[in-house]
PDB file of C-alpha atoms and ligand atoms in Angstrom:
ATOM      1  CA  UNK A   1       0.000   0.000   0.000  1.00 67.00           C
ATOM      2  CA  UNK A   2       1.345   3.238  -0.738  1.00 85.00           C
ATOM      3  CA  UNK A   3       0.312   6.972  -1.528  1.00 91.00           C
ATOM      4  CA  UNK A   4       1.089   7.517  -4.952  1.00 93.00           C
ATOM      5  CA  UNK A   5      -1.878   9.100  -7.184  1.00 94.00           C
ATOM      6  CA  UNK A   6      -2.585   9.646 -10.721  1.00 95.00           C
ATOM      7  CA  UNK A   7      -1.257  13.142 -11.886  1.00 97.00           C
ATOM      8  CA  UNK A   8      -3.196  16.206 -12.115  1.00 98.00           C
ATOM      9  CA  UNK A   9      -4.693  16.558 -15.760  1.00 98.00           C
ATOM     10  CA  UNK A  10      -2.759  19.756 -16.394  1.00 98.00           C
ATOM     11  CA  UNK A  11       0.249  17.630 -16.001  1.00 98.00           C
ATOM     12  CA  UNK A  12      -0.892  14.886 -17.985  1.00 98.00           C
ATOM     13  CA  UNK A  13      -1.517  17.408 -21.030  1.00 98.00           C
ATOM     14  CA  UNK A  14       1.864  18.957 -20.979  1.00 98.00           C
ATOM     15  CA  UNK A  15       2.977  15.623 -21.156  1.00 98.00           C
ATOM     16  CA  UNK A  16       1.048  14.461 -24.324  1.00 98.00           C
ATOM     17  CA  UNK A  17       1.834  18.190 -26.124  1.00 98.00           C
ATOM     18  CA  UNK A  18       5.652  17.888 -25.302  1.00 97.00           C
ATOM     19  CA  UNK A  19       6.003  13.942 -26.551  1.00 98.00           C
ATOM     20  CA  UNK A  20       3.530  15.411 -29.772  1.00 98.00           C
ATOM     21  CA  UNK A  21       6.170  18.196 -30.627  1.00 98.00           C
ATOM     22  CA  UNK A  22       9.393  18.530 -29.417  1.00 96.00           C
ATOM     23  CA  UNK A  23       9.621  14.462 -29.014  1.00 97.00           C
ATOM     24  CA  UNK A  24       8.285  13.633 -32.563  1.00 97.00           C
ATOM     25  CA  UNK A  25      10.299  16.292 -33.951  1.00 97.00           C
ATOM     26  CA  UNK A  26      13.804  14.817 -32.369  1.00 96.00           C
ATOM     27  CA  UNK A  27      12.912  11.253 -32.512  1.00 97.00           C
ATOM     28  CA  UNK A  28      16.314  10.316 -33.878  1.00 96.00           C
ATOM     29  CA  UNK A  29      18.368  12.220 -31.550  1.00 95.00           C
ATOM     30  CA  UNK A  30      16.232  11.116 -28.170  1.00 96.00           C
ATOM     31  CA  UNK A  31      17.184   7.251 -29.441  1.00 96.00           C
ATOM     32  CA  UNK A  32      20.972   8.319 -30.043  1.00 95.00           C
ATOM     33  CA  UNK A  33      20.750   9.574 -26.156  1.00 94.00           C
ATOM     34  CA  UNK A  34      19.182   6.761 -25.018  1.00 95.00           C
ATOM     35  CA  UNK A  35      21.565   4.444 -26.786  1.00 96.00           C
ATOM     36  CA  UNK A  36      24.674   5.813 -26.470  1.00 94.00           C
ATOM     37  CA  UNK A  37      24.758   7.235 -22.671  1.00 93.00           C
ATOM     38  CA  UNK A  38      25.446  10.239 -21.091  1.00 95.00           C
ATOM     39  CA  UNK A  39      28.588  12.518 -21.745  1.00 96.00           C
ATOM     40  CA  UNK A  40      27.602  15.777 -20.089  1.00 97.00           C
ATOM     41  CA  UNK A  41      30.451  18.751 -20.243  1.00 97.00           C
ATOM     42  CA  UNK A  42      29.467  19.836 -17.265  1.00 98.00           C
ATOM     43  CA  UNK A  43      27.754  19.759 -13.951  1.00 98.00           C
ATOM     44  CA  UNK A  44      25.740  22.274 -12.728  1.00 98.00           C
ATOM     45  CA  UNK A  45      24.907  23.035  -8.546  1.00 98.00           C
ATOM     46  CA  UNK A  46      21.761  24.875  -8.794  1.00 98.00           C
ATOM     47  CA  UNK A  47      19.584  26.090  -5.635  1.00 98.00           C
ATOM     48  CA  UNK A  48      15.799  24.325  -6.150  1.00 98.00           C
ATOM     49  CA  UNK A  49      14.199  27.528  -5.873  1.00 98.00           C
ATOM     50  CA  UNK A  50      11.576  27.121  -9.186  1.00 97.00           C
ATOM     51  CA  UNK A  51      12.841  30.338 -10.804  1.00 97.00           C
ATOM     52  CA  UNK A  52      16.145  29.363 -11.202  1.00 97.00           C
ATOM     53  CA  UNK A  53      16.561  27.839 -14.734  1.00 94.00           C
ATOM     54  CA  UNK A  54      20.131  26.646 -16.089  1.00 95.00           C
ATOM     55  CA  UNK A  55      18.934  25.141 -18.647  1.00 95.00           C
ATOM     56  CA  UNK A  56      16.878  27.903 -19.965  1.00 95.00           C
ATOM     57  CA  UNK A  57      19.597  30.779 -19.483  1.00 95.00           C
ATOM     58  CA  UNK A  58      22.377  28.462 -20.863  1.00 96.00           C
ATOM     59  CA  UNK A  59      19.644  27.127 -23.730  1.00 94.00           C
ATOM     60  CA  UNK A  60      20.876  23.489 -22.735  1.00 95.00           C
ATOM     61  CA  UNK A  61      19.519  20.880 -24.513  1.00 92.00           C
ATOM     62  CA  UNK A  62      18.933  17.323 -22.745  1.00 93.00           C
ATOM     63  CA  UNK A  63      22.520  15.278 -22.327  1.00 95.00           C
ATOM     64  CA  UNK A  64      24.063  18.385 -21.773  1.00 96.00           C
ATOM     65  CA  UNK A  65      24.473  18.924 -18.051  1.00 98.00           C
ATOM     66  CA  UNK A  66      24.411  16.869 -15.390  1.00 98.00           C
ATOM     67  CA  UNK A  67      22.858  19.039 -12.730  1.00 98.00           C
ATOM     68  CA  UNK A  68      22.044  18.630  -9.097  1.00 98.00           C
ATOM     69  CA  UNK A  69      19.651  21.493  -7.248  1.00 98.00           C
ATOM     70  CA  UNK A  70      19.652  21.471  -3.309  1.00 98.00           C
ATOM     71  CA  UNK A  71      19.010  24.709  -1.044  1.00 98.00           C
ATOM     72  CA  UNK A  72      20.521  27.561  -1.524  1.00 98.00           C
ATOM     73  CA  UNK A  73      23.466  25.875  -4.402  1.00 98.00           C
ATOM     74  CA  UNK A  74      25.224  24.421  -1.292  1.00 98.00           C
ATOM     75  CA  UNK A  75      27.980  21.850  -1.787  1.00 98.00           C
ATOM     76  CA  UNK A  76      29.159  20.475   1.779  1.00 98.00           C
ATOM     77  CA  UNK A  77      32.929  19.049   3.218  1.00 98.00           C
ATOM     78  CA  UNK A  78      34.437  16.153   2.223  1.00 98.00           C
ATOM     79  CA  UNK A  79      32.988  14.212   5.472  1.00 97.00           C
ATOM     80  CA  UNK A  80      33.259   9.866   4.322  1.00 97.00           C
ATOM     81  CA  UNK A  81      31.162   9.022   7.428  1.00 98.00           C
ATOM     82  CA  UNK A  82      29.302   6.582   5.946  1.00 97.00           C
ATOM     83  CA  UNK A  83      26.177   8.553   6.161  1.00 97.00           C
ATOM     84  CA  UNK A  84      23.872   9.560   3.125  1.00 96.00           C
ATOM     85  CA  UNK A  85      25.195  12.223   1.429  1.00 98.00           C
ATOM     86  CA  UNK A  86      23.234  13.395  -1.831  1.00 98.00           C
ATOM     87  CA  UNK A  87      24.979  16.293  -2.957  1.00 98.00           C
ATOM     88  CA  UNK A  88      28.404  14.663  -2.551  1.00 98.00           C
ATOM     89  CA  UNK A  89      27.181  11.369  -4.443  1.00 98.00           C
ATOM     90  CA  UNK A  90      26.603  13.518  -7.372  1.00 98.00           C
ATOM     91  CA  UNK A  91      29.805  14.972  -7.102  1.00 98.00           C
ATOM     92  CA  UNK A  92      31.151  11.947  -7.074  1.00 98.00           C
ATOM     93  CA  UNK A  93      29.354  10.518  -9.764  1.00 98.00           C
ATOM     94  CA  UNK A  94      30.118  13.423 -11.849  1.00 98.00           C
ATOM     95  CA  UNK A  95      33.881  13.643 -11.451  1.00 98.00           C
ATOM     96  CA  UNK A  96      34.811  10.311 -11.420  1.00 98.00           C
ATOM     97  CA  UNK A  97      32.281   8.472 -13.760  1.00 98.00           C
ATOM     98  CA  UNK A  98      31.242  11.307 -16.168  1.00 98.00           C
ATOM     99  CA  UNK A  99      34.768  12.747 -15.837  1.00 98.00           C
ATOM    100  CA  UNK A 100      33.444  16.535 -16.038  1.00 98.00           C
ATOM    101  CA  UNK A 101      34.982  18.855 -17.503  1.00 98.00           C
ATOM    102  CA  UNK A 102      33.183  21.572 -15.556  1.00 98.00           C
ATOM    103  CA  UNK A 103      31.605  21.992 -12.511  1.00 98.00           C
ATOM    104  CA  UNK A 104      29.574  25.391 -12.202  1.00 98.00           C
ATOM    105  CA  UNK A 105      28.311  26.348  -9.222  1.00 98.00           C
ATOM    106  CA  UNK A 106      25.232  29.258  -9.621  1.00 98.00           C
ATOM    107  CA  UNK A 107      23.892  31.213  -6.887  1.00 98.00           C
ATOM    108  CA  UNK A 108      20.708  33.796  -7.559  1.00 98.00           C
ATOM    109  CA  UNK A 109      18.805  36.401  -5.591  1.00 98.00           C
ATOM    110  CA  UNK A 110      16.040  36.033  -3.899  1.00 98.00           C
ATOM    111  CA  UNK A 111      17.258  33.187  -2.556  1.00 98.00           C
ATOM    112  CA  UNK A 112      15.384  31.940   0.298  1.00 98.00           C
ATOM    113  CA  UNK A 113      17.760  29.799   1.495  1.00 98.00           C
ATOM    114  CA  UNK A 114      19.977  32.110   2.131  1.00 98.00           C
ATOM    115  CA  UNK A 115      17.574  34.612   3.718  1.00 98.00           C
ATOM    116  CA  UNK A 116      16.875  32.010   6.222  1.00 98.00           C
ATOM    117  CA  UNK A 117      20.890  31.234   7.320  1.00 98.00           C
ATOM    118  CA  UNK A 118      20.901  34.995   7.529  1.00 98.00           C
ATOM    119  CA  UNK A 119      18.118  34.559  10.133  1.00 97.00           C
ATOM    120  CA  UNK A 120      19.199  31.699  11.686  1.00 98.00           C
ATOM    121  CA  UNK A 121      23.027  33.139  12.509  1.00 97.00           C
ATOM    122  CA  UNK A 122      21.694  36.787  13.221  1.00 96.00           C
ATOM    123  CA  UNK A 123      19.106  35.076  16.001  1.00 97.00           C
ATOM    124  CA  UNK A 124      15.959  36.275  14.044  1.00 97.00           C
ATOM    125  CA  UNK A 125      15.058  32.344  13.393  1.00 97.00           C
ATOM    126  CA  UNK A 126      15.668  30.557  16.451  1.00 97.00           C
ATOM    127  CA  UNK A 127      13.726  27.416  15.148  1.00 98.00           C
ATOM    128  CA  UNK A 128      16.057  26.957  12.704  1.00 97.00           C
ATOM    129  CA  UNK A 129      18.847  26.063  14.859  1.00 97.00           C
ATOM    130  CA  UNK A 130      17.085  23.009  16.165  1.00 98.00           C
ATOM    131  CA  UNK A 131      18.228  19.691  15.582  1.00 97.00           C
ATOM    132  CA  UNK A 132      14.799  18.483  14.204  1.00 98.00           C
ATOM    133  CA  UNK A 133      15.551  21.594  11.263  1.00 98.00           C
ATOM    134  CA  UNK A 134      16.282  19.861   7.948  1.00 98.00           C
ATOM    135  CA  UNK A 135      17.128  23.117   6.433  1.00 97.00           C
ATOM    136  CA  UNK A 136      18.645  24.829   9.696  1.00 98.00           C
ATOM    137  CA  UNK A 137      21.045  21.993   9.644  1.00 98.00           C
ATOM    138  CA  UNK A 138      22.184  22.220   6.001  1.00 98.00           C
ATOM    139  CA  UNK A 139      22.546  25.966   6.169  1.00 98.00           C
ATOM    140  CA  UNK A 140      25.222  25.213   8.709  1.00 98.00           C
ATOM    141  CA  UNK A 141      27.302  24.742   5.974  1.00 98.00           C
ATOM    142  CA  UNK A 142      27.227  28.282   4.990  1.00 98.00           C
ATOM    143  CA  UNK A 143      27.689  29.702   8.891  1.00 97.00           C
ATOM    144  CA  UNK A 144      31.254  30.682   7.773  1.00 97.00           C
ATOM    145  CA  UNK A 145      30.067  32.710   5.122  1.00 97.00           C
ATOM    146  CA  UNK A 146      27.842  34.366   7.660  1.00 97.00           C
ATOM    147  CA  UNK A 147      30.894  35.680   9.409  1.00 96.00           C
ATOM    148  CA  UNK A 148      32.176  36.988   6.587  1.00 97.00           C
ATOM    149  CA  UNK A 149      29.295  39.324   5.402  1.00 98.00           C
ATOM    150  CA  UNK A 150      27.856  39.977   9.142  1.00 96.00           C
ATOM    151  CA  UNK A 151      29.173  43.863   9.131  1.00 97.00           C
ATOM    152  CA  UNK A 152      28.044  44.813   6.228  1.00 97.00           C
ATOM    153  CA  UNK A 153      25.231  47.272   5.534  1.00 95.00           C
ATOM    154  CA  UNK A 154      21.665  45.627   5.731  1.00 89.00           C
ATOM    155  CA  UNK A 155      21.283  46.300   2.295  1.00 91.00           C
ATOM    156  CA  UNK A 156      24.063  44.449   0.982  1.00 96.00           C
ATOM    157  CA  UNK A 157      24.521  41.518   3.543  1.00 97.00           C
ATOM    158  CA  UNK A 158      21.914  38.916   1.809  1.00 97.00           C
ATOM    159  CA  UNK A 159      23.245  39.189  -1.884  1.00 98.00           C
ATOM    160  CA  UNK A 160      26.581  39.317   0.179  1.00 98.00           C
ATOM    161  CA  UNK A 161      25.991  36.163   1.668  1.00 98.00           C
ATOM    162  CA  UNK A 162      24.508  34.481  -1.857  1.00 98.00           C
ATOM    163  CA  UNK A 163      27.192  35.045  -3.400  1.00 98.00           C
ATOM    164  CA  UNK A 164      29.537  33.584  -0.571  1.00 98.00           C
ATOM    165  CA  UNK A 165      27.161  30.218  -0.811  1.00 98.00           C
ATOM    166  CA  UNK A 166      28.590  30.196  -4.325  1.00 98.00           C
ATOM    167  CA  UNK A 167      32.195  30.310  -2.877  1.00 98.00           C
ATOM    168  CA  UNK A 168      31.738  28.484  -0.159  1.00 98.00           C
ATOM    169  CA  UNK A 169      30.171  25.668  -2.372  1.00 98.00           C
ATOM    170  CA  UNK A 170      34.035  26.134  -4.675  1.00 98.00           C
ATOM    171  CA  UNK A 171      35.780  25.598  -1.530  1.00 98.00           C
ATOM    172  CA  UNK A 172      34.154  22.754  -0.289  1.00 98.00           C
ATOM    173  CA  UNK A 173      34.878  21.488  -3.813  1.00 98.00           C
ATOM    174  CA  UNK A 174      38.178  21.846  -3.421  1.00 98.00           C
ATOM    175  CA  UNK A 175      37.906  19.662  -0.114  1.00 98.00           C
ATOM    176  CA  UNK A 176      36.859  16.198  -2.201  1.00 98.00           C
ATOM    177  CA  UNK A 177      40.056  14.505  -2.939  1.00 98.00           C
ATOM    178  CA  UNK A 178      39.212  13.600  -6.684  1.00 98.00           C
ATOM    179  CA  UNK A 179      38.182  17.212  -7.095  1.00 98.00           C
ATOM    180  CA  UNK A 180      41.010  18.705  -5.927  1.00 98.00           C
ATOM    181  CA  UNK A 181      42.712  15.885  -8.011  1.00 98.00           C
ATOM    182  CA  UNK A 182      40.860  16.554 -11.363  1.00 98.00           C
ATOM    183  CA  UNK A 183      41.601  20.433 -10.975  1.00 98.00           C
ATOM    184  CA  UNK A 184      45.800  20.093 -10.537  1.00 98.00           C
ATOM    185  CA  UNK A 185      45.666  17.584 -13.279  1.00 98.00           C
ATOM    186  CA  UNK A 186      43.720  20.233 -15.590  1.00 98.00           C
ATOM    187  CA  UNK A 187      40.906  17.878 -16.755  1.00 98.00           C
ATOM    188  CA  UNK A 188      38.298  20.305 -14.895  1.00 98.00           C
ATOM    189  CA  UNK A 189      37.931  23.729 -14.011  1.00 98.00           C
ATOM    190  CA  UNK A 190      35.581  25.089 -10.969  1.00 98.00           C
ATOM    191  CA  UNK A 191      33.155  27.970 -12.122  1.00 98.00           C
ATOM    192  CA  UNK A 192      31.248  30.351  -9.501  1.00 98.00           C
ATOM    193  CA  UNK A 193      28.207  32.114 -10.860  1.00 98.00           C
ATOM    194  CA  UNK A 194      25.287  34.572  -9.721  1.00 98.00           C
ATOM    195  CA  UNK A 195      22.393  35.375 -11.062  1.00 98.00           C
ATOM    196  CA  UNK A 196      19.844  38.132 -10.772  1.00 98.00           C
ATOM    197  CA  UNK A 197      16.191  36.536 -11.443  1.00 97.00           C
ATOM    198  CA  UNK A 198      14.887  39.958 -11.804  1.00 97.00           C
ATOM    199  CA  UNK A 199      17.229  41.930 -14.223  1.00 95.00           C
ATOM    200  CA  UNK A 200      17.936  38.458 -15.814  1.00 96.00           C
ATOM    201  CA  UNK A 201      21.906  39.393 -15.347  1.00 97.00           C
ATOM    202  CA  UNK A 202      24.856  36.935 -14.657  1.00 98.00           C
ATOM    203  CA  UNK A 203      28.270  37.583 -12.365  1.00 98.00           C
ATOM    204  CA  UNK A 204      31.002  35.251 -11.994  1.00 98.00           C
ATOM    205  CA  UNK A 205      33.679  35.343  -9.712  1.00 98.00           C
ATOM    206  CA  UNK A 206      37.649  36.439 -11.138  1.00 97.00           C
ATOM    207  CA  UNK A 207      39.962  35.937  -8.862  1.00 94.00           C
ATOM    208  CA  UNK A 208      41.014  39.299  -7.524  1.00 95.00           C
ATOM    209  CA  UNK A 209      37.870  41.269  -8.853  1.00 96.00           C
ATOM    210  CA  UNK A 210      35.283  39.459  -7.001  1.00 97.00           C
ATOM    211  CA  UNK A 211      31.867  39.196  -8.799  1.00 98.00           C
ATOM    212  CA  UNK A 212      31.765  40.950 -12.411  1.00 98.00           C
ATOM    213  CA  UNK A 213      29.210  41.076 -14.606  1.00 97.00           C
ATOM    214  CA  UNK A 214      29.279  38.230 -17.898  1.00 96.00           C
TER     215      UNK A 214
HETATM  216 ZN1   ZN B   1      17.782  29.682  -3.593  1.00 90.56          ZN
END
């Protein structure tokens, strides 16, 4: 016995319109995928927030990137504890099965995610630092970044601290030994990116400049 239901009809029509278009029209191609595996380029860390859309700014076409979405774009420490560890799995996979070229890491605004680390580490969100806190306990991983941005003007401190989620995320990278591996041997390259949902802008990070605009 278990709770899965039938979709909701709106769901079910997008369905039939996409695999009456864009399916019949690539027929071919969808086989060769199927067929012949995956060879992404690159990975892409994306936050889940529903606005965010790599594929869409990057017009990526299916077998392109292998992407993994979490809260707030967050990658966590090398930590082999034997525990389940989602985002790391797909770093994993990525880097040593798909052998990546890239991995791009992009942070937005907005992000709520973010908003609420803010809140947790400034005391606003007490409930978040409770052990029972799925997403208190994940945004631990960006309490460093927190430090960083904490005297900063109101205004600035939340993009502040998006944009260190991004770099914290490349660090923490940088922490997995077949990352850090795959980057001295030159076989892949770390990327840091931000976007603005509103003004539909992207920044990436040069060393030295900080966040510039693409
Ligand atoms: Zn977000």
């Amino acid at each position: 016995m278990h709770n899965a239901r039938p979709l909701p009809n709106y769901l079910v029509q997008r369905f039939h319109g996409w695999r009456a278009t864009t399916f019949a029209d690539n027929k071919a191609w969808y086989r060769r995928l199927s067929e012949s595996g995956q060879h992404p380029r690159a990975m892409v860390i994306s936050c889940c927030d529903s606005r965010v859309h790599v594929t869409s700014i990057f017009g990526a076409d299916e077998g392109e990137f292998f992407i993994h979405r979490n809260i707030a774009n967050l990658v966590p420490p090398y930590r082999p504890d034997g525990q389940q560890h989602g985002t790391s799995a797909a770093v994993e996979y990525a880097v040593t099965a798909l052998k990546v070229a890239h991995i791009v890491v992009l942070g937005h605004s907005n992000c709520g995610g973010v908003k609420g680390c803010h809140d947790m580490c400034s005391g606003a969100a007490p409930q978040l630092e409770e052990t029972s806190s799925f997403v208190g306990r994940w945004m631990d991983i960006l309490r460093p970044g927190y430090e960083r941005v904490k005297d900063l003007p109101e205004d600035q401190r939340i993009t502040a601290l998006e944009k260190e989620a991004v770099l914290v995320s490349i660090g923490n990278l940088m922490s997995f030994p077949f990352v850090r591996e795959a980057v001295e041997q030159e076989v892949l390259t770390l990327h840091a990116l931000w976007t603005h949902i509103g003004d539909g802008s992207l920044e990436q990070y040069m060393p030295g400049q900080g966040f510039i605009q693409v």
